Amino acid sequence: MARKVKTKNLGNTRLAANYGGWTYCTECDENIGYLCYATYDRINLKYECKCGSNGSIYIDFEDSEEGVKCDDDLIIIKNRMCCPKDSSPLITLLSKKLKNYDLEITCKECGKAYFKNYRE
């Protein structure tokens, strides 16, 4: 069953589908990653692309709940950032295409909000 998006704010960013899939910087049209459709509950991403453009994604759903903030690190499985509780793939961000990013993403399954920052 498709989820109903409550809030969707994309800044200089394009998604291949309504709330997930391949993710692109609209300034240079480069693929910067992949947002997994079914496993996240809320995402707040701010990034600077290698082209110099600043982009952002904020998406939550009508049934989203406030994530429980935690200090656990996302685990990496086959280039995907995954929930450490159940190994659900959440997002892939291509560091070779990004100068930096600040990510907050909530796992739909466990309800934990994970944070990751990257600086070149």
PDB file of C-alpha atoms in Angstrom:
ATOM      1  CA  MET A   1       0.000   0.000   0.000  1.00  0.00           C
ATOM      2  CA  ALA A   2       1.379   3.400  -0.982  1.00  0.00           C
ATOM      3  CA  ARG A   3       1.977   5.843   1.806  1.00  0.00           C
ATOM      4  CA  LYS A   4       0.479   9.333   1.708  1.00  0.00           C
ATOM      5  CA  VAL A   5       3.070  12.098   1.784  1.00  0.00           C
ATOM      6  CA  LYS A   6       2.254  14.851   4.275  1.00  0.00           C
ATOM      7  CA  THR A   7       5.218  17.142   3.637  1.00  0.00           C
ATOM      8  CA  LYS A   8       7.559  17.087   0.672  1.00  0.00           C
ATOM      9  CA  ASN A   9      10.063  19.891   0.262  1.00  0.00           C
ATOM     10  CA  LEU A  10      12.808  19.447  -2.310  1.00  0.00           C
ATOM     11  CA  GLY A  11      15.424  22.154  -2.797  1.00  0.00           C
ATOM     12  CA  ASN A  12      17.536  21.851  -5.973  1.00  0.00           C
ATOM     13  CA  THR A  13      16.812  18.116  -5.841  1.00  0.00           C
ATOM     14  CA  ARG A  14      14.836  15.709  -8.003  1.00  0.00           C
ATOM     15  CA  LEU A  15      13.654  12.220  -7.056  1.00  0.00           C
ATOM     16  CA  ALA A  16      12.985   9.504  -9.626  1.00  0.00           C
ATOM     17  CA  ALA A  17       9.640   8.733  -7.952  1.00  0.00           C
ATOM     18  CA  ASN A  18       7.210  10.428  -5.589  1.00  0.00           C
ATOM     19  CA  TYR A  19       9.097   9.774  -2.337  1.00  0.00           C
ATOM     20  CA  GLY A  20      12.158   7.757  -3.206  1.00  0.00           C
ATOM     21  CA  GLY A  21      14.386   6.215  -5.799  1.00  0.00           C
ATOM     22  CA  TRP A  22      17.377   7.715  -7.528  1.00  0.00           C
ATOM     23  CA  THR A  23      18.178  11.192  -6.280  1.00  0.00           C
ATOM     24  CA  TYR A  24      19.593  13.998  -8.435  1.00  0.00           C
ATOM     25  CA  CYS A  25      21.005  17.503  -8.017  1.00  0.00           C
ATOM     26  CA  THR A  26      18.903  19.659 -10.367  1.00  0.00           C
ATOM     27  CA  GLU A  27      21.743  22.116 -10.988  1.00  0.00           C
ATOM     28  CA  CYS A  28      24.121  19.613 -12.643  1.00  0.00           C
ATOM     29  CA  ASP A  29      21.668  16.688 -13.052  1.00  0.00           C
ATOM     30  CA  GLU A  30      24.164  14.315 -11.395  1.00  0.00           C
ATOM     31  CA  ASN A  31      22.946  11.292  -9.455  1.00  0.00           C
ATOM     32  CA  ILE A  32      23.860  11.905  -5.799  1.00  0.00           C
ATOM     33  CA  GLY A  33      22.298   8.773  -4.282  1.00  0.00           C
ATOM     34  CA  TYR A  34      19.310   6.566  -3.749  1.00  0.00           C
ATOM     35  CA  LEU A  35      16.491   6.953  -1.199  1.00  0.00           C
ATOM     36  CA  CYS A  36      14.850   3.615  -0.354  1.00  0.00           C
ATOM     37  CA  TYR A  37      11.064   3.836  -0.704  1.00  0.00           C
ATOM     38  CA  ALA A  38       9.640   1.586   1.950  1.00  0.00           C
ATOM     39  CA  THR A  39      12.058   1.681   4.866  1.00  0.00           C
ATOM     40  CA  TYR A  40      12.268   5.296   6.018  1.00  0.00           C
ATOM     41  CA  ASP A  41       9.635   7.248   7.921  1.00  0.00           C
ATOM     42  CA  ARG A  42      11.062  10.762   7.708  1.00  0.00           C
ATOM     43  CA  ILE A  43      14.098  12.312   6.047  1.00  0.00           C
ATOM     44  CA  ASN A  44      15.762  15.669   6.484  1.00  0.00           C
ATOM     45  CA  LEU A  45      18.829  16.032   4.258  1.00  0.00           C
ATOM     46  CA  LYS A  46      20.848  19.150   3.470  1.00  0.00           C
ATOM     47  CA  TYR A  47      23.806  18.848   1.130  1.00  0.00           C
ATOM     48  CA  GLU A  48      26.296  20.675  -1.040  1.00  0.00           C
ATOM     49  CA  CYS A  49      26.913  19.056  -4.412  1.00  0.00           C
ATOM     50  CA  LYS A  50      30.366  19.045  -6.025  1.00  0.00           C
ATOM     51  CA  CYS A  51      28.923  21.482  -8.590  1.00  0.00           C
ATOM     52  CA  GLY A  52      28.501  24.061  -5.779  1.00  0.00           C
ATOM     53  CA  SER A  53      24.712  23.861  -5.566  1.00  0.00           C
ATOM     54  CA  ASN A  54      23.037  23.494  -2.167  1.00  0.00           C
ATOM     55  CA  GLY A  55      20.172  21.039  -2.043  1.00  0.00           C
ATOM     56  CA  SER A  56      17.737  19.594   0.444  1.00  0.00           C
ATOM     57  CA  ILE A  57      15.078  16.948   0.981  1.00  0.00           C
ATOM     58  CA  TYR A  58      12.438  16.960   3.681  1.00  0.00           C
ATOM     59  CA  ILE A  59       9.750  14.284   3.449  1.00  0.00           C
ATOM     60  CA  ASP A  60       7.379  12.844   6.008  1.00  0.00           C
ATOM     61  CA  PHE A  61       4.111  10.967   5.749  1.00  0.00           C
ATOM     62  CA  GLU A  62       0.594  11.276   7.184  1.00  0.00           C
ATOM     63  CA  ASP A  63       1.315   8.331   9.488  1.00  0.00           C
ATOM     64  CA  SER A  64       4.865   9.424  10.447  1.00  0.00           C
ATOM     65  CA  GLU A  65       5.702   9.602  14.117  1.00  0.00           C
ATOM     66  CA  GLU A  66       8.421  11.610  15.802  1.00  0.00           C
ATOM     67  CA  GLY A  67      11.585   9.515  15.656  1.00  0.00           C
ATOM     68  CA  VAL A  68      13.365   8.570  18.866  1.00  0.00           C
ATOM     69  CA  LYS A  69      16.725  10.302  18.653  1.00  0.00           C
ATOM     70  CA  CYS A  70      19.656   7.989  19.150  1.00  0.00           C
ATOM     71  CA  ASP A  71      23.442   8.103  18.963  1.00  0.00           C
ATOM     72  CA  ASP A  72      23.805   4.804  17.126  1.00  0.00           C
ATOM     73  CA  ASP A  73      25.635   4.896  13.804  1.00  0.00           C
ATOM     74  CA  LEU A  74      24.028   3.703  10.628  1.00  0.00           C
ATOM     75  CA  ILE A  75      25.741   0.604   9.292  1.00  0.00           C
ATOM     76  CA  ILE A  76      27.015   0.321   5.725  1.00  0.00           C
ATOM     77  CA  ILE A  77      25.936  -2.709   3.698  1.00  0.00           C
ATOM     78  CA  LYS A  78      26.845  -2.698  -0.009  1.00  0.00           C
ATOM     79  CA  ASN A  79      27.214   1.114  -0.087  1.00  0.00           C
ATOM     80  CA  ARG A  80      23.803   1.625   1.602  1.00  0.00           C
ATOM     81  CA  MET A  81      23.325   3.277   4.968  1.00  0.00           C
ATOM     82  CA  CYS A  82      21.197   0.822   6.918  1.00  0.00           C
ATOM     83  CA  CYS A  83      19.429   0.632  10.260  1.00  0.00           C
ATOM     84  CA  PRO A  84      21.713  -1.103  12.791  1.00  0.00           C
ATOM     85  CA  LYS A  85      18.689  -2.762  14.454  1.00  0.00           C
ATOM     86  CA  ASP A  86      17.331  -4.738  11.470  1.00  0.00           C
ATOM     87  CA  SER A  87      19.719  -3.916   8.573  1.00  0.00           C
ATOM     88  CA  SER A  88      16.954  -2.157   6.599  1.00  0.00           C
ATOM     89  CA  PRO A  89      18.533  -0.127   3.774  1.00  0.00           C
ATOM     90  CA  LEU A  90      17.562   3.525   4.203  1.00  0.00           C
ATOM     91  CA  ILE A  91      19.657   5.669   1.851  1.00  0.00           C
ATOM     92  CA  THR A  92      22.764   5.754  -0.288  1.00  0.00           C
ATOM     93  CA  LEU A  93      24.630   9.045  -0.613  1.00  0.00           C
ATOM     94  CA  LEU A  94      27.504   9.192  -3.066  1.00  0.00           C
ATOM     95  CA  SER A  95      30.342  10.963  -1.261  1.00  0.00           C
ATOM     96  CA  LYS A  96      32.245  11.315  -4.533  1.00  0.00           C
ATOM     97  CA  LYS A  97      29.409  13.582  -5.785  1.00  0.00           C
ATOM     98  CA  LEU A  98      28.925  15.593  -2.566  1.00  0.00           C
ATOM     99  CA  LYS A  99      31.120  18.120  -0.761  1.00  0.00           C
ATOM    100  CA  ASN A 100      29.174  17.696   2.463  1.00  0.00           C
ATOM    101  CA  TYR A 101      25.836  16.698   3.913  1.00  0.00           C
ATOM    102  CA  ASP A 102      23.802  16.639   7.116  1.00  0.00           C
ATOM    103  CA  LEU A 103      21.344  13.770   7.294  1.00  0.00           C
ATOM    104  CA  GLU A 104      18.594  12.896   9.732  1.00  0.00           C
ATOM    105  CA  ILE A 105      16.608   9.822   8.754  1.00  0.00           C
ATOM    106  CA  THR A 106      14.075   7.807  10.755  1.00  0.00           C
ATOM    107  CA  CYS A 107      13.691   4.071  10.257  1.00  0.00           C
ATOM    108  CA  LYS A 108      10.073   3.083   9.700  1.00  0.00           C
ATOM    109  CA  GLU A 109      10.568  -0.290  11.398  1.00  0.00           C
ATOM    110  CA  CYS A 110      12.319   0.640  14.665  1.00  0.00           C
ATOM    111  CA  GLY A 111      11.325   4.331  14.926  1.00  0.00           C
ATOM    112  CA  LYS A 112      14.888   5.522  15.656  1.00  0.00           C
ATOM    113  CA  ALA A 113      16.144   8.790  14.176  1.00  0.00           C
ATOM    114  CA  TYR A 114      19.714   8.464  12.908  1.00  0.00           C
ATOM    115  CA  PHE A 115      22.107  11.327  12.212  1.00  0.00           C
ATOM    116  CA  LYS A 116      25.086  11.418   9.881  1.00  0.00           C
ATOM    117  CA  ASN A 117      27.319  14.280   8.812  1.00  0.00           C
ATOM    118  CA  TYR A 118      29.915  14.263   6.071  1.00  0.00           C
ATOM    119  CA  ARG A 119      32.549  16.888   5.273  1.00  0.00           C
ATOM    120  CA  GLU A 120      35.064  16.647   2.491  1.00  0.00           C
TER     121      GLU A 120
END
